[in-house]
PDB file of C-alpha atoms and ligand atoms in Angstrom:
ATOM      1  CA  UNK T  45      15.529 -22.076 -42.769  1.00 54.00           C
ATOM      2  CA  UNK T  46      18.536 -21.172 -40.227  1.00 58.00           C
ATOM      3  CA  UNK T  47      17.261 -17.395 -40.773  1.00 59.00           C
ATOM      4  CA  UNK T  48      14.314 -18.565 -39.314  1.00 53.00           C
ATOM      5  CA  UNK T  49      15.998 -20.944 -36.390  1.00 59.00           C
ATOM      6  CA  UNK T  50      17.689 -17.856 -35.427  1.00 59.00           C
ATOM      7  CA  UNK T  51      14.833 -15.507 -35.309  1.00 53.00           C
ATOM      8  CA  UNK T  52      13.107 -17.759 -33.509  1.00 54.00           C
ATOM      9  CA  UNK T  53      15.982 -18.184 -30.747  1.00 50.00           C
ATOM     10  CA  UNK T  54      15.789 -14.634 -30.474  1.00 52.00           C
ATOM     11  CA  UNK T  55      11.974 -14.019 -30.363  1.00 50.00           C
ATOM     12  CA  UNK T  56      11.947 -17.083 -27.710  1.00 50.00           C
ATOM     13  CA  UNK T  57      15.112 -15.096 -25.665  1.00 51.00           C
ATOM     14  CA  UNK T  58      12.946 -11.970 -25.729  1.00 51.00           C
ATOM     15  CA  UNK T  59       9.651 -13.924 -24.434  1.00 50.00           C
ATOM     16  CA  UNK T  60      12.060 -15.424 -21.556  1.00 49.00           C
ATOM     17  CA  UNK T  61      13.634 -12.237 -20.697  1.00 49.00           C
ATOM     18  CA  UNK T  62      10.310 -10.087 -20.641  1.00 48.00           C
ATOM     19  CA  UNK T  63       9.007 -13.213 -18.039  1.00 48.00           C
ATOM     20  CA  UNK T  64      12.234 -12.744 -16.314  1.00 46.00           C
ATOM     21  CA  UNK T  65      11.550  -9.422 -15.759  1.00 49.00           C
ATOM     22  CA  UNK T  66       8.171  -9.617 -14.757  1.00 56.00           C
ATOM     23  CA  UNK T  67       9.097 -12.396 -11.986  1.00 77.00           C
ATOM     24  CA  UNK T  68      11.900 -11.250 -10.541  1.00 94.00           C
ATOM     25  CA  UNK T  69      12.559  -9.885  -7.152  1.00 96.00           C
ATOM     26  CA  UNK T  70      12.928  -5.555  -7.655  1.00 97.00           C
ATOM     27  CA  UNK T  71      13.106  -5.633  -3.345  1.00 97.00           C
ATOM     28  CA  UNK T  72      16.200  -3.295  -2.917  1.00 97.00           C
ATOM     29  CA  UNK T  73      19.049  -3.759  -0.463  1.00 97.00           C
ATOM     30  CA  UNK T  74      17.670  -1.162   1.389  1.00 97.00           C
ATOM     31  CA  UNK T  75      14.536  -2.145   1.675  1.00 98.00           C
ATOM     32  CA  UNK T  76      15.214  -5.804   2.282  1.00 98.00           C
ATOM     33  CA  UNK T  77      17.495  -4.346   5.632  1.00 98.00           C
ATOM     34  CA  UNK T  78      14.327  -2.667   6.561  1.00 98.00           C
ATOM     35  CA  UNK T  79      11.625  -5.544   6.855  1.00 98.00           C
ATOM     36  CA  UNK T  80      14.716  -7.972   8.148  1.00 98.00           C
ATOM     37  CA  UNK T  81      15.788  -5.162  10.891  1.00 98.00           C
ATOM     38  CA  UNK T  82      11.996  -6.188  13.154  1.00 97.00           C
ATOM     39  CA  UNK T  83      11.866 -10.167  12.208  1.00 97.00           C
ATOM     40  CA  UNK T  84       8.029 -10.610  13.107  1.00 95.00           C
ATOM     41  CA  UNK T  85       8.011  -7.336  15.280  1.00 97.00           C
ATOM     42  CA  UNK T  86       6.210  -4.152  15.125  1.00 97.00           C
ATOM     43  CA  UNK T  87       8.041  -2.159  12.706  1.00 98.00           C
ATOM     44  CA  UNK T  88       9.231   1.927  13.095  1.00 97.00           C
ATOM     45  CA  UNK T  89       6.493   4.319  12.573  1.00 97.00           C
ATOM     46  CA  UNK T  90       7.497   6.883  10.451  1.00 98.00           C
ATOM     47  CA  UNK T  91       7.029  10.381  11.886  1.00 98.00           C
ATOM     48  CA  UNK T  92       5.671  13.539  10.214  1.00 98.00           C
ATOM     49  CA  UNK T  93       7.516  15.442  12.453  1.00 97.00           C
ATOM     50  CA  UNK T  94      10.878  13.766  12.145  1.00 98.00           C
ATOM     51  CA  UNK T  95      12.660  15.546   9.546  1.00 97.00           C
ATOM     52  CA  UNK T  96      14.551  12.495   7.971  1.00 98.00           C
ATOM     53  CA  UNK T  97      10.804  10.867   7.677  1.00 98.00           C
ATOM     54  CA  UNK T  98       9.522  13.205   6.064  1.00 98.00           C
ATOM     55  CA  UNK T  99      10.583  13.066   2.621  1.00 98.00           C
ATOM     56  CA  UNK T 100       9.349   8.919   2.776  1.00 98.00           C
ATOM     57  CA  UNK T 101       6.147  10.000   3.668  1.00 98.00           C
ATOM     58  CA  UNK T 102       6.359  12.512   0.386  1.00 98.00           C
ATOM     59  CA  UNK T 103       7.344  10.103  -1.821  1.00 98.00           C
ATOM     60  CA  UNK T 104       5.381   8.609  -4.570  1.00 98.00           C
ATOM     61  CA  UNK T 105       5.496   4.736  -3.952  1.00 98.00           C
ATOM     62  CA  UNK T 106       6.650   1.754  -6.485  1.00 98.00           C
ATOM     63  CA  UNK T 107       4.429  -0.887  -7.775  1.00 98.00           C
ATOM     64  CA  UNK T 108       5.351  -5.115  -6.511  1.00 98.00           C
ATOM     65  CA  UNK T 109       6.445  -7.620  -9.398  1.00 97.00           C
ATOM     66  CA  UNK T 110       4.631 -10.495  -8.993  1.00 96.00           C
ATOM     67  CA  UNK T 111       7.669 -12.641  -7.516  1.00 96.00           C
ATOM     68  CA  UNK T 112       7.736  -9.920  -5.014  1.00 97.00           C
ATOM     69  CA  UNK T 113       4.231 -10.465  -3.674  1.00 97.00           C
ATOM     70  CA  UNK T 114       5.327 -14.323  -3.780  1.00 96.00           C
ATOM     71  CA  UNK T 115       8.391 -13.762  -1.730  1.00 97.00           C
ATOM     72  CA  UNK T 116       9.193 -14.575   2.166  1.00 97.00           C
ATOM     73  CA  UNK T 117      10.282 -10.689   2.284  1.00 98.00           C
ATOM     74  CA  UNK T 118       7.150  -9.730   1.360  1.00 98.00           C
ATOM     75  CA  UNK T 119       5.073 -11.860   3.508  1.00 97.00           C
ATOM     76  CA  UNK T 120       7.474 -10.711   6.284  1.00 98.00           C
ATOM     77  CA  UNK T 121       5.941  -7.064   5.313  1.00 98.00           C
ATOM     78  CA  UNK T 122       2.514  -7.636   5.582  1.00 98.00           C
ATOM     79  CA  UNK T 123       2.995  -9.711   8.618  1.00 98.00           C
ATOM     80  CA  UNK T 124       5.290  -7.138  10.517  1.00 98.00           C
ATOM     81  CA  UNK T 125       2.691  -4.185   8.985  1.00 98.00           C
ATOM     82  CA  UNK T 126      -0.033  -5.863  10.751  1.00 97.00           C
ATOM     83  CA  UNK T 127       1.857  -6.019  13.986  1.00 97.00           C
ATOM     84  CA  UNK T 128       1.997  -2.358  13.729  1.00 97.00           C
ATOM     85  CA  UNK T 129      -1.153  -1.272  13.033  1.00 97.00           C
ATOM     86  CA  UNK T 130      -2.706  -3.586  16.491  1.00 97.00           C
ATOM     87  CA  UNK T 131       0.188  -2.209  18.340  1.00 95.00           C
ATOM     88  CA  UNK T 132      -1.881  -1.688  21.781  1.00 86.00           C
ATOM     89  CA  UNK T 133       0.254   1.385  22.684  1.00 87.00           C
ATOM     90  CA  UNK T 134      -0.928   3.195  19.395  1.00 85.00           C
ATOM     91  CA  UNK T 135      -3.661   1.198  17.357  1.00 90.00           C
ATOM     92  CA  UNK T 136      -5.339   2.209  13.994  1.00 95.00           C
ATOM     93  CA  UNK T 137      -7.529   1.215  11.124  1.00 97.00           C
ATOM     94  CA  UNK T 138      -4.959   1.106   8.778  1.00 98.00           C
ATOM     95  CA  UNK T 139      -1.511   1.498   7.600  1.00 98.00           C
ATOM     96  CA  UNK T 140      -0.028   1.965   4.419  1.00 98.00           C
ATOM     97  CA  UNK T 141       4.073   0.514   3.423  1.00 98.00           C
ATOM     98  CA  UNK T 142       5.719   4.061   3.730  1.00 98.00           C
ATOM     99  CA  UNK T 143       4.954   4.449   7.146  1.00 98.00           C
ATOM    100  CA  UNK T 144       7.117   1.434   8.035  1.00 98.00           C
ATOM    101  CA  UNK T 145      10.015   3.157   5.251  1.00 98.00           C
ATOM    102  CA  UNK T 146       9.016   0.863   2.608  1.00 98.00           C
ATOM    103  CA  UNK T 147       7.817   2.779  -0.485  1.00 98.00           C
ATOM    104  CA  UNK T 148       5.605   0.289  -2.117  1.00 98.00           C
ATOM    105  CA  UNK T 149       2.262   0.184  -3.312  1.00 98.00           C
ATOM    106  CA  UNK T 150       0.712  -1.612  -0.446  1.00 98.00           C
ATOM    107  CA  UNK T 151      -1.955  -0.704   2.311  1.00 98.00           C
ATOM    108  CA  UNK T 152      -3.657  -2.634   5.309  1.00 97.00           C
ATOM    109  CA  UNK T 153      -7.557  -1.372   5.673  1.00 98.00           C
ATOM    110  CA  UNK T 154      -9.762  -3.249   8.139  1.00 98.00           C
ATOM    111  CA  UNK T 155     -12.677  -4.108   6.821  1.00 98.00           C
ATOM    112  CA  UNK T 156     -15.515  -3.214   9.176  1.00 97.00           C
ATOM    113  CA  UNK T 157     -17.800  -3.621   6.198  1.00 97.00           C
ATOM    114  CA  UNK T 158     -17.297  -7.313   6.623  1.00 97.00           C
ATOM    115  CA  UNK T 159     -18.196  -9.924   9.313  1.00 98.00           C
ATOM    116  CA  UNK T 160     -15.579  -9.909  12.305  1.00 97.00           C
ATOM    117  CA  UNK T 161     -13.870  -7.054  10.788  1.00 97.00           C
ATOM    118  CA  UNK T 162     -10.956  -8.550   9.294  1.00 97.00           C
ATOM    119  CA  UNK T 163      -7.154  -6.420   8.491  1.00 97.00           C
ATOM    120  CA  UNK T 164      -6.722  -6.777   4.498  1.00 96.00           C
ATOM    121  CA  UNK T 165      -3.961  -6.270   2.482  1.00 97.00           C
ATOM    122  CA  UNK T 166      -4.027  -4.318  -0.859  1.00 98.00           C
ATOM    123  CA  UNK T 167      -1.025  -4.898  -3.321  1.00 98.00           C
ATOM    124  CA  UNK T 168      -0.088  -2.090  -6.015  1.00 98.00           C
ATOM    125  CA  UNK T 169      -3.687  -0.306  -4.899  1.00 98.00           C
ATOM    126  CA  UNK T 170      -5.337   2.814  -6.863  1.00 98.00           C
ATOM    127  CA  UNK T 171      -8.988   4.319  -6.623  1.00 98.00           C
ATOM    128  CA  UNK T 172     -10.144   3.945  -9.267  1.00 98.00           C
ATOM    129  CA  UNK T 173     -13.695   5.660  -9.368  1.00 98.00           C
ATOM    130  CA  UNK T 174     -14.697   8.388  -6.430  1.00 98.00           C
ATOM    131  CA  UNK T 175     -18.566   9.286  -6.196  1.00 98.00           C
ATOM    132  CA  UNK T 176     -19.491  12.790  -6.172  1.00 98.00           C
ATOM    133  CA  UNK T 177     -21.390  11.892  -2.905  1.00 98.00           C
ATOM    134  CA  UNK T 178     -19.571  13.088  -0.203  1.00 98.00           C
ATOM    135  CA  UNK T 179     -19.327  12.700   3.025  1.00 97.00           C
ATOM    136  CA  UNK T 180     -16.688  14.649   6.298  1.00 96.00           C
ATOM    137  CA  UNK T 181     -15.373  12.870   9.282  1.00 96.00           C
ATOM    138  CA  UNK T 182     -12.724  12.910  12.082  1.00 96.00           C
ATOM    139  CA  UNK T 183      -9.630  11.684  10.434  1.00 97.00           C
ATOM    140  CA  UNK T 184      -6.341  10.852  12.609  1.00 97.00           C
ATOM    141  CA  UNK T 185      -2.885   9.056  11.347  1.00 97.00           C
ATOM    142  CA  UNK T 186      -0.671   6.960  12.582  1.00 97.00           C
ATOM    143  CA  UNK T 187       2.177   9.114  11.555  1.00 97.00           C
ATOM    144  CA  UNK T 188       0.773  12.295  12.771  1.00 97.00           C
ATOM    145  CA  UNK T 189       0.232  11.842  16.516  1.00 95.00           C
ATOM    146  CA  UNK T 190      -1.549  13.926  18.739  1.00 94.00           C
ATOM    147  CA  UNK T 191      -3.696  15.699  15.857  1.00 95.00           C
ATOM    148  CA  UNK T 192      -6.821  14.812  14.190  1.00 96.00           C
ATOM    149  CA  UNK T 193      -8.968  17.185  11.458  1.00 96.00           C
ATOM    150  CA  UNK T 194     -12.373  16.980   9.493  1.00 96.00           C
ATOM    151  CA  UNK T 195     -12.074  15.784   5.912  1.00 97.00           C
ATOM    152  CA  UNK T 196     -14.682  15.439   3.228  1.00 97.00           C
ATOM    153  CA  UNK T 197     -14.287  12.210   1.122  1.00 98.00           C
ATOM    154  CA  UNK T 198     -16.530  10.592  -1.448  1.00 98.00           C
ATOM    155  CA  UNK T 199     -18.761   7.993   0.172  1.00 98.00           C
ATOM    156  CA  UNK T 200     -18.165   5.514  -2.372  1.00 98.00           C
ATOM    157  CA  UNK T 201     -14.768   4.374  -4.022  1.00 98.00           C
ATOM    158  CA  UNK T 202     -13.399   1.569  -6.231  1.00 98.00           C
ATOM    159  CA  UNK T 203      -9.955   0.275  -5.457  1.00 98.00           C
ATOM    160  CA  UNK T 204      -8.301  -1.663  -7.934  1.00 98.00           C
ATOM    161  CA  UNK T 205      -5.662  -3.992  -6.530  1.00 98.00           C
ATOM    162  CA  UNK T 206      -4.122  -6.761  -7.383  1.00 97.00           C
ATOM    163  CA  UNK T 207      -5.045 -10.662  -5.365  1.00 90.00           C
ATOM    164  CA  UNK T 208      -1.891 -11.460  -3.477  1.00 85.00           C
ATOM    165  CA  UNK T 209      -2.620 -15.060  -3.491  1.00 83.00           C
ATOM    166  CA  UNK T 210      -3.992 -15.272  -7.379  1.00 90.00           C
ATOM    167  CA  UNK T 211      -1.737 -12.477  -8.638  1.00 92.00           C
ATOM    168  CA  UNK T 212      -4.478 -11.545 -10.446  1.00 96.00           C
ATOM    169  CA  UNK T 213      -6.377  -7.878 -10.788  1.00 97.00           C
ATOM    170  CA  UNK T 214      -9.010  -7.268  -8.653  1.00 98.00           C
ATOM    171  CA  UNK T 215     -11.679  -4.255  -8.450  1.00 98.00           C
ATOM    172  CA  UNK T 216     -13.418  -3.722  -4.946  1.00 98.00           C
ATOM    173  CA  UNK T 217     -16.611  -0.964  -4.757  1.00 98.00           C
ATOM    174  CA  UNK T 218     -17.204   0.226  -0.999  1.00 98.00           C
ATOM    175  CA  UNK T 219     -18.464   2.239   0.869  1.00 98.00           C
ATOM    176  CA  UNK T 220     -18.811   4.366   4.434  1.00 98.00           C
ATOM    177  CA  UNK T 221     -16.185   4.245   6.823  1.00 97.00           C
ATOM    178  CA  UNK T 222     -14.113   1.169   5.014  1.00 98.00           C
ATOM    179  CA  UNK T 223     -14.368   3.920   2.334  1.00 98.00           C
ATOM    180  CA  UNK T 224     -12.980   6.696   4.071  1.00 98.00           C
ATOM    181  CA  UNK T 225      -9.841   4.360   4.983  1.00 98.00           C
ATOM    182  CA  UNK T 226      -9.295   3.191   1.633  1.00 98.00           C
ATOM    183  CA  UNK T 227      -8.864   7.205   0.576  1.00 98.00           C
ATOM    184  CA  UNK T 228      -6.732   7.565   3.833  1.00 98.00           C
ATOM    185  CA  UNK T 229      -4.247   4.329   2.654  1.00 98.00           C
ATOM    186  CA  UNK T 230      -3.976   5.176  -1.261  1.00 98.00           C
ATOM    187  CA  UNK T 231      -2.893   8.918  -0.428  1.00 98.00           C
ATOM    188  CA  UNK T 232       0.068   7.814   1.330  1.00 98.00           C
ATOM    189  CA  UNK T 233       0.853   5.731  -1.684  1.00 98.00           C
ATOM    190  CA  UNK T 234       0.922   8.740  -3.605  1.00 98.00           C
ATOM    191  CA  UNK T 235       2.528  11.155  -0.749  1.00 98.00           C
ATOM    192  CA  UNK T 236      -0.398  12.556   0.419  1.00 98.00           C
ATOM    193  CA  UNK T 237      -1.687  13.303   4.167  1.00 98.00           C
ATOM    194  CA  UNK T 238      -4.784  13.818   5.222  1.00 98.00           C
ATOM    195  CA  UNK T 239      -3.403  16.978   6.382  1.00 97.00           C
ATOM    196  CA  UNK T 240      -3.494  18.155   3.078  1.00 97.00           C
ATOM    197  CA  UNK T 241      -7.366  17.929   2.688  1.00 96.00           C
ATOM    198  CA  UNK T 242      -8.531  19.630   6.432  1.00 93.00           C
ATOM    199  CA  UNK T 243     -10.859  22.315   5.597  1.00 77.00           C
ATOM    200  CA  UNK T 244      -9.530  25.875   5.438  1.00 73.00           C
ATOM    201  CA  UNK T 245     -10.460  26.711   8.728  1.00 71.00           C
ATOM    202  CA  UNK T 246      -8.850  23.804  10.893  1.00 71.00           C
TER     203      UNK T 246
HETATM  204 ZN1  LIG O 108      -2.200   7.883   7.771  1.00 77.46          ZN
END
């Protein structure tokens, strides 16, 4: 009987330490200094050209725990992302977390597939399913003034992502131009440009 008190404890200290671990903050020091450095400001764009940026923009990004995406820091991020992206001086469609220096698994896309469209945030987003129809546009980035290129994406994607507010997973199909930004937003996650993608002859 105290055999089995004991493995209990210690199946019960496992359960509580794998929860732990799940909920709890993995925001680093550096990263925290980051998002607290423009307190509800437009944050640093990250620059191609800037040799220090560089490597950021080449990095493959880190998924959110779940107490991260229920954290002030984290709304802090999304809020300061967004004042980014509508920055008048330089606006865009959409921004993903490493071109503010935070390598995370999070994009902004507007939606103009939906009514007044709205910026949305995607937390720890992957495409999940590309359709072999494809389709080339104009592509700029925020982090790549001054230059813009042709690239072909698919038409349709699925984005899996998880609900910020229901911390639950989520699975998105769309399509067109929304779709073109989604493709845009999840390469950065991974460290890729649209640069990468222009046509051989651009
Ligand atoms: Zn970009």
């Amino acid at each position: 009987m105290k055999k089995l008190k004991k493995l209990f404890c210690i199946c019960l200290t496992f359960v509580f330490a794998a929860s732990c671990t799940k909920s709890s903050l993995s925001f680093t020091d550096a990263e925290i200094e980051i998002i607290n450095r423009y307190p509800q400001q437009k944050m640093r764009l990250l620059i191609y050209d800037n040799k220090n940026d560089l490597p950021v923009l080449r990095q493959q990004t880190k998924e959110f725990s779940d107490a991260d995406l229920q954290s002030d820091i984290f709304q802090n991020l999304k809020n300061q992302m967004l004042l980014t992206v509508l920055d008048t001086a330089n606006t865009g469609v959409g921004i993903a977390a490493p071109q503010v220096g935070i390598s995370r698994r999070l994009i902004a896309v507007q939606r103009f597939d939906k009514p007044d469209e709205p910026f949305e945030f995607y937390a720890n987003a992957y495409i999940v399913y590309f359709s072999d129809d494809k389709r080339t546009g104009i592509e700029g980035c925020l982090s790549i003034p001054g230059r813009r290129g042709n690239v072909e994406r698919s038409e349709t994607v699925a984005v899996k992502y998880i609900d910020t507010e229901t911390l639950k997973p989520h699975t998105d199909t769309v399509s067109g131009f929304t779709a073109v930004i989604f493709q845009h937003e999840v390469d950065h996650l991974d460290g890729i440009l649209y640069i990468d993608k222009l046509r051989p002859d651009e």
